[in-house]
Amino acid sequence: MPDAVFRHEEDELTLPAYVGTEGEIGVDIGNLRASLGVVTVDRGFANTAEGASSVSYINGEEGILRYRGYPIEQLAEQASFLEVAYLLQYGELPTIAELGAYEDAITQHTLLREDVKHLFEAFPHSAHPMQILASATSALATYYPDALDPLDVEAVDISSRRLIAKTPTMIAWSYKYGVHQPYVYPDNDLDYASSFLRMMFAVPAEDYVADPVVTRTLNMLLILHADHGQNCSASAVRLVGSGQANIFSSVAAGIHALSGPLHGGANQSVLEMLTRIVESGDQIETVIKKAKDKDDPFRLMGFGHRIYKNFDPRAQILKKAAEDVLTALGVDDPLLDLAMELEGIALSDEYFVERKLYPNVDFYSGIIYRAMGFPTDMFTVLFAMGRLPGWISQWRELSADPDTKIFRPRQLYTGSPERSFVPRQDR
Ligand code: SDX
């Protein structure tokens, strides 16, 4: 790959360039400041790669997403979520024996220590499940002090399995605590999605069997959310992990990052936006006008993406799934019709077309979650449950990389020049 040349005034520096698997080009500016005394500025890191990764490949211009080289469309259609969790972490699809052993290993860790209930009960019943999940995930580090070393492969393996095994239990219990119902324990005879649905919706007074349509749909939703390269929350997990913080603390940071409405919190915001439109009686044209108004902070939630300047392939799958699932469940949700109408109008509006704003993964997912019986404030923790193996894989890749450096970006200081302290009486 031909090197790049950086010129500034009379200075010139040759910078090595690298090429990725799919032909992407990366210019290494590692020597820039030492050689020329300048730093680059890139708000939101829109043009900056911290390093290389082999977990996911995203082509935003063509709407491509692959996990370890496998197209998301094939995985969503044919794989199980634990199969994808294995693929993301170990780089290869498991054999039947490997998958069986992995599933068995996960089921050995689905229970939470009974003490964790006291943590839940420290929260108000109205607490948002994302706040509870982040706190409970951090708390797990206190129960397993012997398995926190990020450089100990055995410790990382068992901590990764504990996280994947216990997160559904923590999420279901946060819901049960919120609705004042008794906790339901995991059932290790059920598959991952079915056991979670049972913990969510079963009550001790009655038998519960998850609807196979809901189980299959949840499995697909978890796969579609499983990883997405260096998104905001994965970058948070990597940044915290770069200081050699343990995996529980690093993932808790990712959960907090995901909770923002510009990131994973958007799936909840989309439903709230659609519901507001119906309740206010606003015409769609009014909503689109607000979204385009620079002076109005309102944005069309579930639209736009830093990377996808074409359809988000996940949104494509979810749009079709929404119709199929609601039909299969006999749910007639006017919000789905409204979402589709909103998409159609937005995609023919110059403002959205010019800015390449398409529906993203969050635009339709909430409508499906709602049809499956989940309350709106559970949508983002469901995103977190799906993204967990991606966060773990990104963290493991960073921790295992001998070239990893602690994340410590530079800044351009624009504050006050040096000045002397002024005694209080003289201010
Ligand atoms: C996720 O990174 C990932 O991979 C994330 C994710 C994952 O899997 O991890 O894909 C999951 O977070 C999806 C995104 C969910 N968020 C939303 O749906 C919130 C609404 N969308 C936006 O706020 C926005 O599109 C972002 C945050 C998603 C992307 O923001 P960018 O890349 O910083 O783009 P920008 O804010 O610079 O917008 C560019 C232009 C601006 O207008 P101009 O200044 O050029 O005139 O597009 C406009 C923005 O005002 N714009 C929107 C808009 N999104 C961008 N205008 C109205 N409605 C929107 N939704």
Tab-separated table of N, CA and C and ligand atoms in Angstrom, residues 58 224-225 227-234 258 260-267 270 290-292 294 298-309 312 314 351-352 355 357 360-363 383 387, ligand 1:
chain	number	residue	atom	x	y	z
A	58	ILE	N	-18.487	-3.729	8.461
A	58	ILE	CA	-19.654	-2.927	8.075
A	58	ILE	C	-19.271	-2.102	6.855
A	224	LEU	N	-29.348	-10.004	15.557
A	224	LEU	CA	-29.205	-8.755	14.783
A	224	LEU	C	-28.507	-7.664	15.586
A	225	HIS	N	-28.588	-7.754	16.934
A	225	HIS	CA	-27.985	-6.714	17.784
A	225	HIS	C	-26.611	-7.115	18.313
A	227	ASP	N	-23.384	-7.532	17.433
A	227	ASP	CA	-22.170	-6.722	17.334
A	227	ASP	C	-22.327	-5.707	16.222
A	228	HIS	N	-21.537	-4.638	16.316
A	228	HIS	CA	-21.609	-3.629	15.251
A	228	HIS	C	-20.349	-2.783	15.220
A	229	GLY	N	-19.213	-3.443	15.302
A	229	GLY	CA	-17.928	-2.748	15.189
A	229	GLY	C	-17.720	-1.748	16.319
A	230	GLN	N	-17.147	-0.605	15.965
A	230	GLN	CA	-16.698	0.345	16.994
A	230	GLN	C	-17.769	1.395	17.292
A	231	ASN	N	-19.009	0.929	17.542
A	231	ASN	CA	-20.086	1.863	17.897
A	231	ASN	C	-19.796	2.485	19.259
A	232	CYS	N	-20.643	3.422	19.657
A	232	CYS	CA	-20.406	4.188	20.878
A	232	CYS	C	-20.186	3.287	22.094
A	233	SER	N	-21.057	2.303	22.294
A	233	SER	CA	-20.944	1.470	23.515
A	233	SER	C	-19.770	0.499	23.419
A	234	ALA	N	-19.504	-0.043	22.228
A	234	ALA	CA	-18.338	-0.942	22.097
A	234	ALA	C	-17.058	-0.145	22.335
A	258	LEU	N	-24.830	2.674	26.000
A	258	LEU	CA	-25.944	2.239	25.150
A	258	LEU	C	-27.245	2.911	25.549
A	260	GLY	N	-28.074	5.887	26.100
A	260	GLY	CA	-28.377	7.212	25.540
A	260	GLY	C	-29.346	7.133	24.371
A	261	PRO	N	-30.262	8.114	24.244
A	261	PRO	CA	-31.277	8.071	23.174
A	261	PRO	C	-30.690	8.185	21.768
A	262	LEU	N	-29.446	8.652	21.651
A	262	LEU	CA	-28.847	8.705	20.308
A	262	LEU	C	-28.284	7.346	19.908
A	263	HIS	N	-28.187	6.431	20.882
A	263	HIS	CA	-27.604	5.089	20.646
A	263	HIS	C	-28.688	4.050	20.930
A	264	GLY	N	-28.477	3.149	21.826
A	264	GLY	CA	-29.447	2.067	22.033
A	264	GLY	C	-30.776	2.538	22.590
A	265	GLY	N	-30.763	3.666	23.287
A	265	GLY	CA	-32.009	4.188	23.865
A	265	GLY	C	-32.984	4.626	22.793
A	266	ALA	N	-32.527	4.669	21.535
A	266	ALA	CA	-33.395	5.128	20.438
A	266	ALA	C	-34.578	4.195	20.234
A	267	ASN	N	-34.411	2.880	20.529
A	267	ASN	CA	-35.550	1.980	20.278
A	267	ASN	C	-36.730	2.323	21.179
A	270	VAL	N	-38.168	5.723	19.796
A	270	VAL	CA	-38.990	5.570	18.582
A	270	VAL	C	-40.437	5.287	18.972
A	290	LYS	N	-40.705	19.237	11.852
A	290	LYS	CA	-39.994	19.455	13.137
A	290	LYS	C	-38.598	18.816	13.072
A	291	ALA	N	-38.543	17.616	12.485
A	291	ALA	CA	-37.262	16.884	12.441
A	291	ALA	C	-36.248	17.631	11.584
A	292	LYS	N	-36.752	18.404	10.601
A	292	LYS	CA	-35.850	19.112	9.670
A	292	LYS	C	-35.470	20.492	10.196
A	294	LYS	N	-33.769	23.115	12.131
A	294	LYS	CA	-32.487	23.242	12.847
A	294	LYS	C	-32.694	23.823	14.236
A	298	PHE	N	-35.805	18.304	18.181
A	298	PHE	CA	-36.448	17.031	17.839
A	298	PHE	C	-35.788	16.394	16.628
A	299	ARG	N	-35.513	15.109	16.728
A	299	ARG	CA	-34.998	14.338	15.589
A	299	ARG	C	-35.934	13.172	15.339
A	300	LEU	N	-35.947	12.682	14.112
A	300	LEU	CA	-36.757	11.521	13.780
A	300	LEU	C	-36.034	10.304	14.349
A	301	MET	N	-36.460	9.843	15.521
A	301	MET	CA	-35.741	8.762	16.199
A	301	MET	C	-35.833	7.482	15.383
A	302	GLY	N	-34.740	6.727	15.358
A	302	GLY	CA	-34.696	5.506	14.556
A	302	GLY	C	-34.260	5.767	13.131
A	303	PHE	N	-33.949	7.065	12.860
A	303	PHE	CA	-33.469	7.408	11.497
A	303	PHE	C	-32.042	7.922	11.567
A	304	GLY	N	-31.270	7.658	10.549
A	304	GLY	CA	-29.905	8.170	10.463
A	304	GLY	C	-28.910	7.232	11.106
A	305	HIS	N	-27.672	7.345	10.683
A	305	HIS	CA	-26.627	6.474	11.226
A	305	HIS	C	-25.267	7.031	10.838
A	306	ARG	N	-24.307	6.917	11.743
A	306	ARG	CA	-22.971	7.436	11.454
A	306	ARG	C	-22.338	6.689	10.289
A	307	ILE	N	-22.621	5.371	10.197
A	307	ILE	CA	-21.935	4.560	9.177
A	307	ILE	C	-22.839	4.269	7.983
A	308	TYR	N	-24.087	3.872	8.238
A	308	TYR	CA	-24.958	3.490	7.123
A	308	TYR	C	-25.449	4.732	6.378
A	309	LYS	N	-25.021	4.871	5.145
A	309	LYS	CA	-25.540	5.930	4.269
A	309	LYS	C	-26.350	5.265	3.167
A	312	ASP	N	-29.822	0.303	6.555
A	312	ASP	CA	-29.226	-0.529	7.606
A	312	ASP	C	-29.767	-1.940	7.346
A	314	ARG	N	-29.999	-4.457	9.013
A	314	ARG	CA	-30.784	-4.986	10.145
A	314	ARG	C	-32.205	-4.425	10.094
A	351	TYR	N	-34.554	16.497	2.321
A	351	TYR	CA	-33.694	16.664	3.511
A	351	TYR	C	-33.087	15.322	3.905
A	352	PHE	N	-33.910	14.281	3.943
A	352	PHE	CA	-33.423	12.964	4.365
A	352	PHE	C	-32.607	12.310	3.257
A	355	ARG	N	-29.139	13.882	3.028
A	355	ARG	CA	-28.270	13.513	4.155
A	355	ARG	C	-28.146	11.988	4.305
A	357	LEU	N	-30.300	9.714	5.191
A	357	LEU	CA	-30.850	9.273	6.479
A	357	LEU	C	-31.869	8.168	6.220
A	360	ASN	N	-32.766	2.998	10.911
A	360	ASN	CA	-31.692	2.165	11.459
A	360	ASN	C	-32.283	1.026	12.283
A	361	VAL	N	-31.446	0.284	12.940
A	361	VAL	CA	-31.874	-0.947	13.629
A	361	VAL	C	-32.967	-0.660	14.652
A	362	ASP	N	-33.002	0.586	15.150
A	362	ASP	CA	-33.950	0.896	16.233
A	362	ASP	C	-35.335	1.276	15.747
A	363	PHE	N	-35.489	1.447	14.398
A	363	PHE	CA	-36.765	2.011	13.941
A	363	PHE	C	-37.929	1.023	14.068
A	383	PHE	N	-31.735	-4.743	23.837
A	383	PHE	CA	-30.618	-4.410	22.937
A	383	PHE	C	-29.303	-4.815	23.616
A	387	ARG	N	-26.345	-7.270	22.416
A	387	ARG	CA	-25.006	-6.709	22.142
A	387	ARG	C	-23.924	-7.272	23.040
B	1	SDX	C1	-27.557	2.899	17.028
B	1	SDX	O1	-22.808	3.364	15.605
B	1	SDX	C2	-23.549	2.302	15.585
B	1	SDX	O2	-23.217	1.310	14.976
B	1	SDX	C3	-24.839	2.389	16.427
B	1	SDX	C4	-25.828	1.228	16.264
B	1	SDX	C5	-25.237	-0.086	16.793
B	1	SDX	O3	-25.665	-1.148	16.315
B	1	SDX	O4	-24.425	-0.018	17.766
B	1	SDX	O5	-26.142	1.052	14.898
B	1	SDX	C6	-27.115	1.472	17.053
B	1	SDX	O6	-27.198	3.651	17.886
B	1	SDX	C7	-28.408	3.377	15.870
B	1	SDX	C8	-28.708	4.904	15.925
B	1	SDX	C9	-29.898	5.133	16.861
B	1	SDX	N1	-30.095	6.589	17.090
B	1	SDX	C10	-31.156	7.230	16.562
B	1	SDX	O7	-32.006	6.714	15.810
B	1	SDX	C11	-31.264	8.695	16.983
B	1	SDX	C12	-31.597	9.574	15.788
B	1	SDX	N2	-30.431	9.598	14.898
B	1	SDX	C13	-29.462	10.629	15.048
B	1	SDX	O8	-29.428	11.337	16.212
B	1	SDX	C14	-28.205	10.469	14.230
B	1	SDX	O9	-28.584	10.058	12.988
B	1	SDX	C15	-27.129	9.544	14.774
B	1	SDX	C16	-26.759	9.893	16.173
B	1	SDX	C17	-27.580	8.134	14.715
B	1	SDX	C18	-25.910	9.726	13.861
B	1	SDX	O10	-25.481	10.999	14.046
B	1	SDX	P1	-24.207	11.578	13.236
B	1	SDX	O11	-23.553	10.529	12.426
B	1	SDX	O12	-23.354	12.338	14.203
B	1	SDX	O13	-24.877	12.513	12.211
B	1	SDX	P2	-25.170	14.048	12.443
B	1	SDX	O14	-25.821	14.244	13.789
B	1	SDX	O15	-23.917	14.800	12.144
B	1	SDX	O16	-26.282	14.318	11.317
B	1	SDX	C19	-25.912	14.680	9.996
B	1	SDX	C20	-27.054	15.550	9.518
B	1	SDX	C21	-27.330	16.717	10.454
B	1	SDX	O17	-27.952	17.738	9.675
B	1	SDX	P3	-26.978	18.951	9.065
B	1	SDX	O18	-26.177	19.500	10.232
B	1	SDX	O19	-26.111	18.260	8.035
B	1	SDX	O20	-27.951	19.935	8.472
B	1	SDX	O21	-28.278	14.765	9.502
B	1	SDX	C22	-29.203	15.322	10.438
B	1	SDX	C23	-28.397	16.188	11.391
B	1	SDX	O22	-29.223	17.240	11.917
B	1	SDX	N3	-29.816	14.177	11.119
B	1	SDX	C24	-31.116	14.087	11.424
B	1	SDX	C25	-31.261	12.822	12.014
B	1	SDX	N4	-30.077	12.204	12.062
B	1	SDX	C26	-29.184	13.045	11.514
B	1	SDX	N5	-32.153	14.954	11.256
B	1	SDX	C27	-33.353	14.515	11.683
B	1	SDX	N6	-33.581	13.314	12.243
B	1	SDX	C28	-32.568	12.444	12.433
B	1	SDX	N7	-32.788	11.275	12.989
